[in-house]
Amino acid sequence: MASYVQTSFSGGMNMSVDDTRLTEDEYKFAHNVRNRFGVLEGVKQAVDISSDIGAFTSNPPIQAIYSVGEYVFLFFDGGCKYRKPNNSDSTWAVLMTGGTMHRSNEIFVQAVPASTQNFLRKETRVAGSALELDTAQTVQKTVASIIVQDGVSTPRVIEISGGTVSDRSAKTYAQWSDSTHTSREYIPIGRQMAFFNNKLFVVSTDGTEIYHSVSGRPMDFVIPIDTSGNKINADETIGGAPATSYTVGYNEITALRVLNSDALFVSTLGGSYSVSLDYSFMVFGEPSFTKQFLFTANSVNQKSFIELLGDFAFLDPEGLRSFNAVMQSKNEARNSVFSLKVARLFKDVVQVSNKCAAITFDDYALFACNTIYGHGILVYDILTQQFVSFDQFTDAAGNIGPVIEFAKVETNNKRELFAITHGTTTSSGKPVYKCVKLYEGTGYETAYVETRAFCTNDTRVEQKPQELRILFNKVQSASSVKAIQRVNDEVTPNSSAGTQTKTLTAPTINIDYPVTFPVVWSGPKQIQNLLYNFQSGQQGWKISYALTWTNGITLSNLQLETQNITPMNPMLSQAYVS
């Protein structure tokens, strides 16, 4: 007889090696679980709040979701709705009516602070290399705002003041006035944005150039000025943002993000670069740029790039990558360290830019991506530095679909995670767009885990399973638990009782009144032990199990008893003797 016990699952998910080589606290694969405390806990369902928002009767395309503090903005059909702090999900207000912006283009959003440089800039040399500030003459101060771009329309500016949210069109180059200093705002039409070193950076509409604002003035892109502090030319291409733009190459830019190495991360279809500001060579009082090639991998879009405790991770068309900006790694070897354990999920799968996103939430990194199991959310525990689960959410209509973008609210009073999804298609072939809140449902998603394979590692010894015991904790409601046996990677047929389902009973508790809070659950049967008899199953060199359970109970321990069998000639070899 051999006995195998697994008392911890803290090692996380590992698909990089044969399941017989997993450590004692690892598991091969899992759906909808967390393991931060050594046990496998279920996760709550997603809540579809589309009908609460009241904007989806005709299923318009959802273009973006963005949060600032406790304000959440949802952009769809060229319009926008928002939810104020502490309001319920059913109280969304209209900010922009449909068609205010392009009705289907991808929308990019960036918050910027108020301007900090509010004096008149004047050129002191014709060459444009020196500049002075006229401290006797102030110019328009811009307030903290949220800039919205769709790549074709004049940007929108959202302002929040005293609990009131307003929206307006940004001022154009023609509206930037020479004659009055109270109209010194101009934001070019563009796409991706990033706020870095007190400057706003905007990618051009064709995706090849990077525009940058005046330092300390994120809503003022008139950098070339003359000795009077006026435009050098009425033509925007000569005197506006294009005049001082920067480019890293001819490939289209897919992401523009800020690094912790005092540089910008510029990802293009041809590779990724680190772009720094060079204050040793100034043009119209603004820094020039220097670039450093990082690697050939590229972030699939603006929304799939996140920071992980000093490192950065992003989804590229082939899977998941990581690098350290401070070390300025120039190769892709870090990918084998970070995502090796889940690399098989991405085998022969290509990521699509409009169905990928990433975010950090509750000390987890969440990567919405496509895998060999379909679309879902790959979960990485930042604290334990382990991949723990691949989450897939369902509702009454089935899978909620690929996530387009995440947004979160994290304040002292509230923790919420929103997502917009690209669901299954309707009868007309159009996708069903949804807005959901993740991990906030009243019920739990069905949890699933594939255990490590149990064997003696002696090639002469085959095993016949006898019994499997599974210990669950925090049993506060009835739960169905299914165990599927695999011998030598083959599912034991039902004729040999290879799949067995048992039910954990719901515990009952009497409550004595009056009740004094806080109330601690102290009922019986919180810990329950299930016994599965697999004596009629097959024999083989290794044995593993796929376990499924419901209602959020916690898998704590499992124990397998087997009978060792040492045939003179292994069963499989005997079957093939001619």
mmCIF file of N, CA, C and O in Angstrom, residues 153-155 168-177 183-189 219 222 231 236:
data_model
loop_
_atom_site.group_PDB
_atom_site.id
_atom_site.type_symbol
_atom_site.label_atom_id
_atom_site.label_comp_id
_atom_site.label_asym_id
_atom_site.label_seq_id
_atom_site.Cartn_x
_atom_site.Cartn_y
_atom_site.Cartn_z
ATOM 1 N N SER A 153 -11.941 62.592 -33.739
ATOM 2 C CA SER A 153 -12.687 63.790 -33.336
ATOM 3 C C SER A 153 -11.846 64.664 -32.414
ATOM 4 O O SER A 153 -10.874 64.207 -31.810
ATOM 5 N N THR A 154 -12.256 65.928 -32.305
ATOM 6 C CA THR A 154 -11.626 66.805 -31.323
ATOM 7 C C THR A 154 -11.765 66.187 -29.938
ATOM 8 O O THR A 154 -12.848 65.734 -29.564
ATOM 9 N N PRO A 155 -10.696 66.121 -29.164
ATOM 10 C CA PRO A 155 -10.769 65.482 -27.842
ATOM 11 C C PRO A 155 -11.836 66.121 -26.965
ATOM 12 O O PRO A 155 -12.179 67.297 -27.103
ATOM 13 N N ARG A 168 -16.847 68.981 -22.077
ATOM 14 C CA ARG A 168 -16.782 69.978 -23.142
ATOM 15 C C ARG A 168 -15.791 69.516 -24.197
ATOM 16 O O ARG A 168 -15.025 68.561 -23.996
ATOM 17 N N SER A 169 -15.797 70.191 -25.300
ATOM 18 C CA SER A 169 -14.826 69.921 -26.359
ATOM 19 C C SER A 169 -13.519 70.644 -26.050
ATOM 20 O O SER A 169 -13.524 71.789 -25.581
ATOM 21 N N ALA A 170 -12.398 69.970 -26.262
ATOM 22 C CA ALA A 170 -11.100 70.627 -26.071
ATOM 23 C C ALA A 170 -10.914 71.721 -27.113
ATOM 24 O O ALA A 170 -11.490 71.676 -28.204
ATOM 25 N N LYS A 171 -10.100 72.685 -26.795
ATOM 26 C CA LYS A 171 -9.829 73.768 -27.743
ATOM 27 C C LYS A 171 -8.831 73.316 -28.797
ATOM 28 O O LYS A 171 -7.923 72.521 -28.523
ATOM 29 N N THR A 172 -9.015 73.827 -29.984
ATOM 30 C CA THR A 172 -8.176 73.445 -31.114
ATOM 31 C C THR A 172 -6.981 74.391 -31.255
ATOM 32 O O THR A 172 -6.865 75.392 -30.536
ATOM 33 N N TYR A 173 -6.119 74.072 -32.209
ATOM 34 C CA TYR A 173 -4.956 74.926 -32.462
ATOM 35 C C TYR A 173 -5.398 76.322 -32.882
ATOM 36 O O TYR A 173 -4.783 77.326 -32.479
ATOM 37 N N ALA A 174 -6.472 76.399 -33.668
ATOM 38 C CA ALA A 174 -6.957 77.708 -34.132
ATOM 39 C C ALA A 174 -7.486 78.544 -32.975
ATOM 40 O O ALA A 174 -7.461 79.786 -33.035
ATOM 41 N N GLN A 175 -7.966 77.887 -31.907
ATOM 42 C CA GLN A 175 -8.523 78.619 -30.771
ATOM 43 C C GLN A 175 -7.448 79.056 -29.770
ATOM 44 O O GLN A 175 -7.752 79.804 -28.844
ATOM 45 N N TRP A 176 -6.249 78.530 -29.920
ATOM 46 C CA TRP A 176 -5.132 78.982 -29.078
ATOM 47 C C TRP A 176 -4.774 80.396 -29.532
ATOM 48 O O TRP A 176 -4.312 80.606 -30.646
ATOM 49 N N SER A 177 -5.005 81.368 -28.668
ATOM 50 C CA SER A 177 -4.988 82.760 -29.101
ATOM 51 C C SER A 177 -3.664 83.460 -28.822
ATOM 52 O O SER A 177 -3.094 83.339 -27.736
ATOM 53 N N SER A 183 -6.645 82.187 -23.345
ATOM 54 C CA SER A 183 -7.047 81.078 -24.211
ATOM 55 C C SER A 183 -5.800 80.377 -24.714
ATOM 56 O O SER A 183 -5.476 80.400 -25.890
ATOM 57 N N ARG A 184 -5.101 79.733 -23.789
ATOM 58 C CA ARG A 184 -3.854 79.046 -24.137
ATOM 59 C C ARG A 184 -4.004 77.536 -23.888
ATOM 60 O O ARG A 184 -3.244 76.925 -23.175
ATOM 61 N N GLU A 185 -5.057 76.995 -24.460
ATOM 62 C CA GLU A 185 -5.291 75.544 -24.396
ATOM 63 C C GLU A 185 -5.368 75.000 -25.820
ATOM 64 O O GLU A 185 -5.986 75.608 -26.695
ATOM 65 N N TYR A 186 -4.725 73.856 -26.042
ATOM 66 C CA TYR A 186 -4.799 73.184 -27.344
ATOM 67 C C TYR A 186 -4.345 71.736 -27.164
ATOM 68 O O TYR A 186 -3.244 71.476 -26.687
ATOM 69 N N ILE A 187 -5.224 70.795 -27.495
ATOM 70 C CA ILE A 187 -4.903 69.365 -27.428
ATOM 71 C C ILE A 187 -5.128 68.774 -28.815
ATOM 72 O O ILE A 187 -6.243 68.858 -29.354
ATOM 73 N N PRO A 188 -4.111 68.190 -29.422
ATOM 74 C CA PRO A 188 -4.274 67.630 -30.770
ATOM 75 C C PRO A 188 -5.119 66.356 -30.749
ATOM 76 O O PRO A 188 -5.207 65.660 -29.737
ATOM 77 N N ILE A 189 -5.714 66.044 -31.863
ATOM 78 C CA ILE A 189 -6.440 64.786 -32.017
ATOM 79 C C ILE A 189 -5.425 63.643 -32.018
ATOM 80 O O ILE A 189 -4.389 63.714 -32.680
ATOM 81 N N MET A 219 -2.330 70.556 -21.068
ATOM 82 C CA MET A 219 -3.379 70.812 -22.060
ATOM 83 C C MET A 219 -2.965 71.920 -23.022
ATOM 84 O O MET A 219 -3.812 72.568 -23.646
ATOM 85 N N VAL A 222 1.239 73.905 -27.770
ATOM 86 C CA VAL A 222 1.947 74.870 -28.617
ATOM 87 C C VAL A 222 3.326 75.077 -28.014
ATOM 88 O O VAL A 222 3.532 75.932 -27.144
ATOM 89 N N LYS A 231 2.312 82.100 -31.492
ATOM 90 C CA LYS A 231 2.566 81.016 -32.438
ATOM 91 C C LYS A 231 3.586 81.463 -33.479
ATOM 92 O O LYS A 231 3.661 82.649 -33.831
ATOM 93 N N GLU A 236 -1.142 74.430 -38.345
ATOM 94 C CA GLU A 236 -0.916 73.525 -37.217
ATOM 95 C C GLU A 236 0.260 72.589 -37.456
ATOM 96 O O GLU A 236 0.992 72.250 -36.526
#
